[in-house]
Amino acid sequence: MADVAGVSGVAGVSGVPDPAATLATADLPLRGIRVLECGGHLAAAYLGRLFTDLGADVVKLERAQGDPLRRRGPYAGGRREPASSAAAAAFHAGKRSVVVGVDDDGQQLLAMLLAEADVVVRDRGEAPCIDDTLLSIAEARNPALIVADLTSYGLTGPLADRDDPDLVVLARSGMLSITSTIGAASTETGPSRPLRYAGEATSIYTACHGAVAVLGALHARRRHGLGQRLDIAGLESLVAVLATSVPQYTYNGKVVTHETPKIVRPWAIYRLLDGEISLQCSEDAQWRALVAVFGDPVWGANPDWATNDGRVAGADEVEAHVAAALSTWPLADFLARAHAAGVPATEVQSNTDVLAWPQLAERQFFTTMQVGPADDPLPLRVPGPPLRFDGMLPPRHSTAPAIGAHTQEVVHEWRTSRRDLAATSPGDTSIRPLGDVRIVDMTWVWAGP
């Protein structure tokens, strides 16, 4: 397996987890699962990274020039070379790299790997081609093979052949129409402008939905022994998370935009003397607590604002009073009082703030990788897995693979180590992937539902 930093550990005593405890590699939930990552976009790369963190043997298939992500900055030490790509380091950490040629030997290598794989992840980026013809042959030899296709719009429909970049799919999903630099999302004034999420939201959401689909297919395979073809569309992955804006139209006929009034008030980003905070009072008790923090001003006793409906009706005046009151406070002082009173508010943090945040430091969320040529690597702090098992972290990966570094190793292992996948109900595909799983939802509002 690829280089892993960390040692196994155990949770702390008295019910308090040890933040440094690391799960042993042998105990990871996907240990033994073989994944072929065949893609050149971030969606496949991030899904592969998630499965690496869960213990799967993820093999990144590349051409001799390397994956496109290796040619994407920023570059450690300013060295514009594949080995120094910080993006490739973060997304490919812990994987193994196999170079596949374009000749007959390359096709034979793909056929062998497909015959021994559990999962294939494909997108439409620059990568060795695993086309449907080759897949059909592989599925005849390996009926347990699970194939996940990550595309912009899905494998069917009028846009099935399009491979659009992240921002284009974001715009088409409707997400950009409900985010803005001002208007209902802020106390700023002036012409509103759609505000892009600063990251590859389409790719990340597609990867996360893809990971859930693959996990479901793996669970179902334990029952019937058969693989499945999974179709995960980036557009649908984005629309699926617009939890309130879509129902606003389907239920009420209201088209939600970045100027649509908020459903609770106060709710915005506010300027204080020395920084900005995000504050949202979803409950009437939180509003009363906020008014008390402000020293019970006269406007806070307005009976029309005692309920959220009343505050929404008087939103402009409510927001003006709250913004004016907050503008006189030092940030740390207000947050201390607000948290003590149960008011949901927090500083709007920068990347620098997040990297230095004691909350993440104590949980040892960030990890340090070695990026660059093997004889002259540079340290790079990157986010670690946002997962814990019985209070323990998955092992940390300290390096990304060099191009083709594991070709011979993987070929030898996969050819000589065959698996027998026993099914509890062979051939029975009548039950949905998680049809035999029972879940008790004890959450409130968004996450659990």
Coordinates of C-alpha atoms in Angstrom, one line a residue:
M1 CA 0.0 0.0 0.0
A2 CA 1.0 3.7 -0.3
D3 CA 3.0 5.5 2.3
V4 CA 1.0 6.0 5.5
A5 CA 2.0 8.3 8.4
G6 CA 0.7 7.5 11.9
V7 CA 0.4 4.6 14.2
S8 CA -2.6 2.7 15.6
G9 CA -4.0 3.9 18.9
V10 CA -7.0 3.7 21.1
A11 CA -9.6 6.1 22.4
G12 CA -9.1 7.8 25.6
V13 CA -10.5 6.7 29.0
S14 CA -13.6 8.0 30.7
G15 CA -15.4 8.4 27.4
V16 CA -13.1 11.1 26.2
P17 CA -11.5 10.3 22.8
D18 CA -7.8 10.7 22.4
P19 CA -7.6 13.2 19.5
A20 CA -4.3 11.6 18.4
A21 CA -5.5 8.0 18.3
T22 CA -5.2 6.5 14.9
L23 CA -7.1 3.5 13.6
A24 CA -4.9 0.6 12.5
T25 CA -4.9 0.1 8.7
A26 CA -6.1 -3.5 9.2
D27 CA -9.3 -2.1 10.9
L28 CA -10.3 0.4 8.2
P29 CA -13.8 -0.4 6.8
L30 CA -12.9 -0.7 3.1
R31 CA -9.6 -2.6 3.6
G32 CA -9.3 -5.2 0.8
I33 CA -11.6 -3.3 -1.7
R34 CA -9.8 -2.6 -5.0
V35 CA -10.7 0.7 -6.8
L36 CA -9.6 1.7 -10.3
E37 CA -9.7 5.5 -10.6
C38 CA -9.9 6.4 -14.3
G39 CA -10.5 10.1 -14.6
G40 CA -8.9 13.5 -15.1
H41 CA -11.3 15.8 -13.2
L42 CA -11.6 16.5 -9.5
A43 CA -14.7 14.4 -9.0
A44 CA -13.0 11.1 -9.6
A45 CA -9.9 12.3 -7.8
Y46 CA -11.9 13.3 -4.7
L47 CA -14.0 10.1 -4.6
G48 CA -10.8 8.1 -4.9
R49 CA -9.3 10.1 -2.0
L50 CA -12.4 9.4 0.2
F51 CA -12.0 5.7 -0.5
T52 CA -8.3 5.8 0.2
D53 CA -9.1 7.3 3.7
L54 CA -11.6 4.5 4.2
G55 CA -8.9 1.9 3.6
A56 CA -9.5 0.9 0.0
D57 CA -6.6 0.1 -2.4
V58 CA -7.1 2.9 -4.9
V59 CA -5.1 2.6 -8.1
K60 CA -4.8 5.8 -10.1
L61 CA -4.6 5.0 -13.8
E62 CA -2.5 7.5 -15.8
R63 CA -0.8 8.0 -19.1
A64 CA 3.0 8.5 -19.1
Q65 CA 2.6 12.3 -18.9
G66 CA 0.6 11.9 -15.7
D67 CA -2.8 13.0 -14.5
P68 CA -4.0 16.6 -15.5
L69 CA -4.2 17.4 -11.8
R70 CA -0.4 17.1 -11.6
R71 CA -0.1 20.0 -13.9
R72 CA -2.3 22.2 -11.7
G73 CA -1.0 24.6 -9.2
P74 CA -0.2 25.9 -6.7
Y75 CA 3.2 24.4 -6.8
A76 CA 5.3 23.7 -3.7
G77 CA 8.3 26.0 -3.7
G78 CA 7.2 27.5 -7.0
R79 CA 8.5 24.5 -8.9
R80 CA 6.2 24.0 -11.9
E81 CA 6.6 20.3 -12.2
P82 CA 4.1 17.4 -11.6
A83 CA 5.8 16.2 -8.4
S84 CA 5.4 19.6 -6.8
S85 CA 1.7 20.1 -7.5
A86 CA -0.1 20.8 -4.2
A87 CA -3.4 19.9 -5.8
A88 CA -2.2 16.5 -6.9
A89 CA -0.7 15.9 -3.5
A90 CA -3.9 16.7 -1.6
F91 CA -6.2 14.7 -3.9
H92 CA -3.9 11.7 -4.7
A93 CA -2.4 11.1 -1.2
G94 CA -2.3 7.4 -0.4
K95 CA -3.2 6.1 -3.8
R96 CA -1.0 4.0 -6.0
S97 CA -0.2 5.0 -9.6
V98 CA -0.2 2.7 -12.6
V99 CA 0.8 3.9 -16.0
V100 CA -1.3 2.5 -18.9
G101 CA 0.1 2.7 -22.4
V102 CA -2.0 3.3 -25.6
D103 CA -0.7 0.1 -27.2
D104 CA -2.0 -3.5 -27.0
D105 CA 0.0 -4.1 -23.9
G106 CA -1.9 -1.2 -22.3
Q107 CA -5.2 -2.7 -23.2
Q108 CA -4.2 -6.1 -21.8
L109 CA -3.1 -4.4 -18.6
L110 CA -6.5 -2.7 -18.3
A111 CA -8.3 -6.0 -19.0
M112 CA -6.4 -7.7 -16.2
L113 CA -7.0 -4.9 -13.7
L114 CA -10.7 -4.8 -14.5
A115 CA -11.0 -8.5 -14.0
E116 CA -9.6 -8.2 -10.4
A117 CA -11.2 -4.8 -9.4
D118 CA -14.1 -4.2 -7.2
V119 CA -14.9 -0.7 -8.3
V120 CA -14.2 1.4 -11.4
V121 CA -14.6 5.2 -11.1
R122 CA -14.8 7.1 -14.4
D123 CA -15.1 10.7 -15.5
R124 CA -14.6 12.3 -18.8
G125 CA -11.3 13.9 -18.1
E126 CA -7.9 13.1 -19.7
A127 CA -7.2 9.5 -18.6
P128 CA -6.7 6.0 -20.0
C129 CA -9.8 5.0 -21.8
I130 CA -12.0 2.3 -20.2
D131 CA -14.8 2.4 -22.8
D132 CA -18.1 0.5 -22.6
T133 CA -16.9 -2.2 -24.9
L134 CA -14.0 -3.0 -22.6
L135 CA -16.3 -2.8 -19.6
S136 CA -18.8 -5.2 -21.0
I137 CA -16.0 -7.8 -21.6
A138 CA -14.7 -7.1 -18.1
E139 CA -18.2 -7.5 -16.5
A140 CA -18.6 -10.9 -18.2
R141 CA -15.4 -12.0 -16.5
N142 CA -16.0 -10.1 -13.3
P143 CA -19.8 -9.8 -12.7
A144 CA -19.1 -8.3 -9.2
L145 CA -17.6 -5.2 -10.8
I146 CA -19.2 -1.9 -9.7
V147 CA -18.8 1.0 -12.2
A148 CA -19.4 4.6 -11.2
D149 CA -19.7 7.2 -13.9
L150 CA -19.3 10.8 -12.8
T151 CA -20.4 13.2 -15.5
S152 CA -21.7 16.8 -15.7
Y153 CA -25.2 15.9 -16.7
G154 CA -25.6 12.1 -16.5
L155 CA -25.4 9.4 -19.1
T156 CA -28.8 10.2 -20.7
G157 CA -30.7 13.3 -21.7
P158 CA -30.0 16.0 -24.3
L159 CA -26.8 17.1 -22.5
A160 CA -25.4 13.6 -21.9
D161 CA -22.4 14.2 -24.2
R162 CA -21.4 17.5 -22.6
D163 CA -18.4 17.7 -20.3
D164 CA -18.7 21.2 -18.8
P165 CA -16.5 22.9 -16.2
D166 CA -17.5 23.4 -12.6
L167 CA -18.8 27.0 -12.9
V168 CA -21.0 26.2 -15.9
V169 CA -22.7 23.4 -14.1
L170 CA -23.0 25.5 -11.0
A171 CA -24.8 28.2 -13.0
R172 CA -27.2 25.7 -14.7
S173 CA -28.1 24.1 -11.3
G174 CA -29.7 27.3 -10.0
M175 CA -27.2 27.6 -7.2
L176 CA -25.7 30.8 -8.4
S177 CA -29.1 32.5 -8.6
I178 CA -29.6 32.1 -4.8
T179 CA -26.2 33.3 -3.7
S180 CA -25.1 36.9 -3.8
T181 CA -22.6 39.4 -2.4
I182 CA -25.5 41.6 -1.1
G183 CA -29.3 41.6 -0.8
A184 CA -31.0 39.0 1.4
A185 CA -27.7 37.4 2.2
S186 CA -26.1 40.5 3.7
T187 CA -26.7 44.0 5.1
E188 CA -24.8 45.5 2.1
T189 CA -26.7 47.7 -0.4
G190 CA -26.3 48.3 -4.1
P191 CA -26.8 46.1 -7.2
S192 CA -26.7 42.4 -6.3
R193 CA -24.3 40.0 -8.0
P194 CA -24.3 36.2 -8.0
L195 CA -21.5 34.9 -5.8
R196 CA -19.6 31.9 -6.9
Y197 CA -18.7 29.3 -4.3
A198 CA -14.9 29.5 -4.1
G199 CA -14.1 25.9 -4.8
E200 CA -15.1 23.0 -7.0
A201 CA -18.6 22.5 -5.6
T202 CA -19.8 20.5 -8.6
S203 CA -16.9 18.1 -8.4
I204 CA -17.0 17.7 -4.6
Y205 CA -20.8 17.1 -4.4
T206 CA -20.6 14.7 -7.3
A207 CA -17.8 12.8 -5.6
C208 CA -19.7 12.6 -2.3
H209 CA -22.9 11.4 -3.9
G210 CA -20.8 8.9 -5.9
A211 CA -19.2 7.6 -2.8
V212 CA -22.6 7.0 -1.2
A213 CA -23.8 5.2 -4.3
V214 CA -20.7 3.0 -4.4
L215 CA -20.9 2.1 -0.7
G216 CA -24.6 1.2 -1.3
A217 CA -23.6 -1.0 -4.2
L218 CA -20.8 -2.7 -2.2
H219 CA -23.3 -3.4 0.6
A220 CA -25.8 -4.9 -1.9
R221 CA -23.1 -7.0 -3.5
R222 CA -22.6 -8.7 -0.2
R223 CA -26.1 -10.0 -0.5
H224 CA -26.4 -10.9 -4.2
G225 CA -22.8 -11.0 -5.4
L226 CA -23.3 -8.8 -8.4
G227 CA -22.0 -5.4 -9.4
Q228 CA -24.0 -2.4 -10.7
R229 CA -23.5 0.5 -13.1
L230 CA -23.9 3.8 -11.2
D231 CA -24.8 7.1 -13.0
I232 CA -23.9 10.2 -10.9
A233 CA -24.6 13.6 -12.5
G234 CA -23.0 16.7 -11.3
L235 CA -26.0 18.8 -12.1
E236 CA -28.3 16.6 -10.1
S237 CA -25.9 16.4 -7.2
L238 CA -26.1 20.2 -6.9
V239 CA -29.9 20.5 -7.4
A240 CA -30.4 17.8 -4.8
V241 CA -28.8 19.9 -2.1
L242 CA -30.9 23.0 -2.7
A243 CA -33.0 21.8 0.2
T244 CA -35.2 24.8 0.6
S245 CA -35.2 26.8 -2.7
V246 CA -36.7 24.1 -4.8
P247 CA -39.6 23.3 -2.4
Q248 CA -40.3 27.1 -2.2
Y249 CA -41.3 26.9 -5.8
T250 CA -42.9 23.5 -6.0
Y251 CA -45.0 24.2 -2.8
N252 CA -45.6 27.9 -2.9
G253 CA -44.9 29.0 -6.5
K254 CA -42.1 31.3 -5.4
V255 CA -38.9 31.5 -7.4
V256 CA -36.0 31.8 -4.9
T257 CA -33.2 34.1 -6.0
H258 CA -30.4 35.9 -4.2
E259 CA -32.9 38.7 -3.5
T260 CA -35.6 36.5 -1.9
P261 CA -36.3 37.4 1.7
K262 CA -34.9 35.2 4.3
I263 CA -37.3 32.9 6.1
V264 CA -35.8 33.9 9.5
R265 CA -34.6 37.3 10.9
P266 CA -32.2 38.5 11.9
W267 CA -29.9 36.6 9.6
A268 CA -26.9 38.1 7.8
I269 CA -23.2 38.9 7.9
Y270 CA -22.5 42.0 10.1
R271 CA -19.5 44.3 10.5
L272 CA -18.2 44.9 14.0
L273 CA -15.4 47.2 15.1
D274 CA -12.7 44.7 14.2
G275 CA -14.2 42.0 12.0
E276 CA -17.3 40.4 10.7
I277 CA -19.7 37.8 12.1
S278 CA -22.4 35.6 10.8
L279 CA -25.5 35.6 13.0
Q280 CA -28.8 33.9 12.7
C281 CA -31.7 33.8 15.1
S282 CA -33.9 30.9 14.0
E283 CA -35.9 30.8 17.3
D284 CA -37.8 33.5 19.2
A285 CA -35.8 32.6 22.4
Q286 CA -32.6 33.4 20.5
W287 CA -34.0 36.8 19.5
R288 CA -34.8 37.6 23.1
A289 CA -31.3 36.6 24.1
L290 CA -29.8 38.8 21.5
V291 CA -31.8 41.8 22.6
A292 CA -30.7 41.1 26.2
V293 CA -27.0 41.1 25.0
F294 CA -27.6 44.5 23.5
G295 CA -28.8 45.8 26.9
D296 CA -32.6 45.6 26.1
P297 CA -32.9 48.6 23.8
V298 CA -36.3 50.1 23.3
W299 CA -36.6 48.8 19.7
G300 CA -36.0 45.2 21.0
A301 CA -39.3 45.3 22.9
N302 CA -41.3 46.0 19.8
P303 CA -44.2 43.5 20.2
D304 CA -44.5 43.1 16.4
W305 CA -41.0 41.5 16.5
A306 CA -41.7 39.0 19.2
T307 CA -42.2 36.2 16.7
N308 CA -40.1 35.3 13.7
D309 CA -43.0 36.0 11.3
G310 CA -43.2 39.5 12.7
R311 CA -39.4 40.0 12.3
V312 CA -39.5 38.7 8.7
A313 CA -42.4 41.2 8.0
G314 CA -40.2 44.0 9.4
A315 CA -36.9 42.7 8.1
D316 CA -35.5 46.0 6.8
E317 CA -36.0 47.7 10.2
V318 CA -34.9 44.7 12.2
E319 CA -31.7 44.3 10.3
A320 CA -30.9 48.0 10.4
H321 CA -31.2 48.0 14.2
V322 CA -29.1 44.9 14.6
A323 CA -26.4 46.1 12.3
A324 CA -26.2 49.4 14.0
A325 CA -26.0 47.8 17.5
L326 CA -23.3 45.3 16.4
S327 CA -21.2 48.0 14.7
T328 CA -20.1 49.3 18.1
W329 CA -18.9 46.0 19.6
P330 CA -15.4 44.5 19.5
L331 CA -15.7 41.1 18.0
A332 CA -14.3 39.0 20.8
D333 CA -16.5 40.8 23.4
F334 CA -19.7 40.3 21.5
L335 CA -19.0 36.6 20.7
A336 CA -18.2 35.9 24.4
R337 CA -21.5 37.5 25.5
A338 CA -23.5 35.9 22.6
H339 CA -22.3 32.4 23.2
A340 CA -22.9 32.7 26.9
A341 CA -26.5 33.7 26.1
G342 CA -27.1 31.0 23.5
V343 CA -27.1 33.3 20.5
P344 CA -25.9 31.5 17.3
A345 CA -23.1 33.8 16.0
T346 CA -19.5 33.2 14.9
E347 CA -16.6 35.1 13.4
V348 CA -16.3 34.9 9.6
Q349 CA -12.9 33.3 9.4
S350 CA -10.2 33.4 6.7
N351 CA -8.1 30.4 5.7
T352 CA -5.4 31.7 8.0
D353 CA -7.8 31.7 10.9
V354 CA -8.9 28.2 10.1
L355 CA -5.4 26.8 9.9
A356 CA -4.6 28.3 13.3
W357 CA -8.0 27.5 15.0
P358 CA -7.5 25.6 18.3
Q359 CA -10.6 23.5 17.6
L360 CA -9.0 21.9 14.5
A361 CA -5.6 21.8 16.1
E362 CA -6.7 19.8 19.1
R363 CA -8.5 17.3 16.9
Q364 CA -5.3 17.1 14.7
F365 CA -7.4 17.7 11.6
F366 CA -4.6 19.0 9.4
T367 CA -1.8 16.7 8.3
T368 CA 1.6 17.5 6.8
M369 CA 2.6 15.9 3.5
Q370 CA 5.9 15.9 1.7
V371 CA 5.5 17.4 -1.7
G372 CA 8.1 17.6 -4.5
P373 CA 11.0 15.5 -5.8
A374 CA 11.9 12.6 -3.5
D375 CA 15.3 14.0 -2.9
D376 CA 14.1 17.5 -2.1
P377 CA 10.5 17.5 -0.8
L378 CA 8.8 20.4 1.0
P379 CA 6.3 20.1 3.8
L380 CA 2.7 21.0 3.0
R381 CA -0.3 21.2 5.4
V382 CA -3.5 19.8 4.0
P383 CA -6.9 18.9 5.4
G384 CA -7.1 15.3 6.8
P385 CA -10.0 13.0 6.6
P386 CA -13.2 14.5 8.2
L387 CA -13.9 11.0 9.7
R388 CA -13.4 9.2 13.0
F389 CA -14.2 5.6 13.9
D390 CA -14.8 5.0 17.6
G391 CA -13.0 8.3 18.2
M392 CA -10.0 7.4 16.1
L393 CA -8.6 8.9 12.9
P394 CA -7.9 6.9 9.8
P395 CA -4.1 6.7 9.1
R396 CA -2.6 9.8 7.5
H397 CA -0.9 9.6 4.1
S398 CA 2.3 11.5 3.9
T399 CA 2.9 11.4 0.1
A400 CA 1.2 11.2 -3.2
P401 CA 2.5 8.6 -5.7
A402 CA 5.0 9.4 -8.4
I403 CA 3.7 8.8 -11.9
G404 CA 3.7 5.0 -12.5
A405 CA 5.5 4.3 -9.2
H406 CA 3.4 1.2 -8.5
T407 CA 2.8 -0.3 -11.9
Q408 CA 4.8 -3.5 -11.4
E409 CA 3.8 -3.8 -7.7
V410 CA 0.0 -3.6 -8.5
V411 CA 0.3 -6.0 -11.5
H412 CA 2.0 -8.6 -9.4
E413 CA -0.4 -8.2 -6.4
W414 CA -3.6 -8.2 -8.4
R415 CA -2.5 -11.2 -10.6
T416 CA -1.5 -13.4 -7.7
S417 CA -4.1 -12.5 -5.1
R418 CA -7.5 -13.5 -6.2
R419 CA -10.6 -13.1 -4.0
D420 CA -13.7 -15.1 -3.5
L421 CA -16.8 -12.9 -3.0
A422 CA -19.3 -15.0 -1.2
A423 CA -22.9 -13.7 -1.5
T424 CA -25.6 -14.3 1.1
S425 CA -28.4 -14.5 -1.6
P426 CA -26.7 -15.1 -4.9
G427 CA -28.4 -13.4 -7.8
D428 CA -31.2 -11.8 -5.8
T429 CA -31.3 -8.1 -6.9
S430 CA -34.9 -7.5 -5.9
I431 CA -33.9 -5.5 -2.7
R432 CA -32.6 -2.0 -3.1
P433 CA -28.9 -1.6 -2.0
L434 CA -29.7 -0.6 1.6
G435 CA -33.0 -2.3 1.7
D436 CA -32.0 -4.5 4.7
V437 CA -30.6 -1.6 6.8
R438 CA -32.5 0.1 9.6
I439 CA -31.8 3.7 10.6
V440 CA -33.2 5.7 13.5
D441 CA -33.1 9.4 12.6
M442 CA -32.9 11.5 15.8
T443 CA -31.6 14.7 14.3
W444 CA -33.2 18.1 13.9
V445 CA -33.7 20.2 10.7
W446 CA -31.1 19.5 8.0
A447 CA -28.4 16.9 8.4
G448 CA -30.2 13.8 9.4
P449 CA -33.3 14.2 7.1

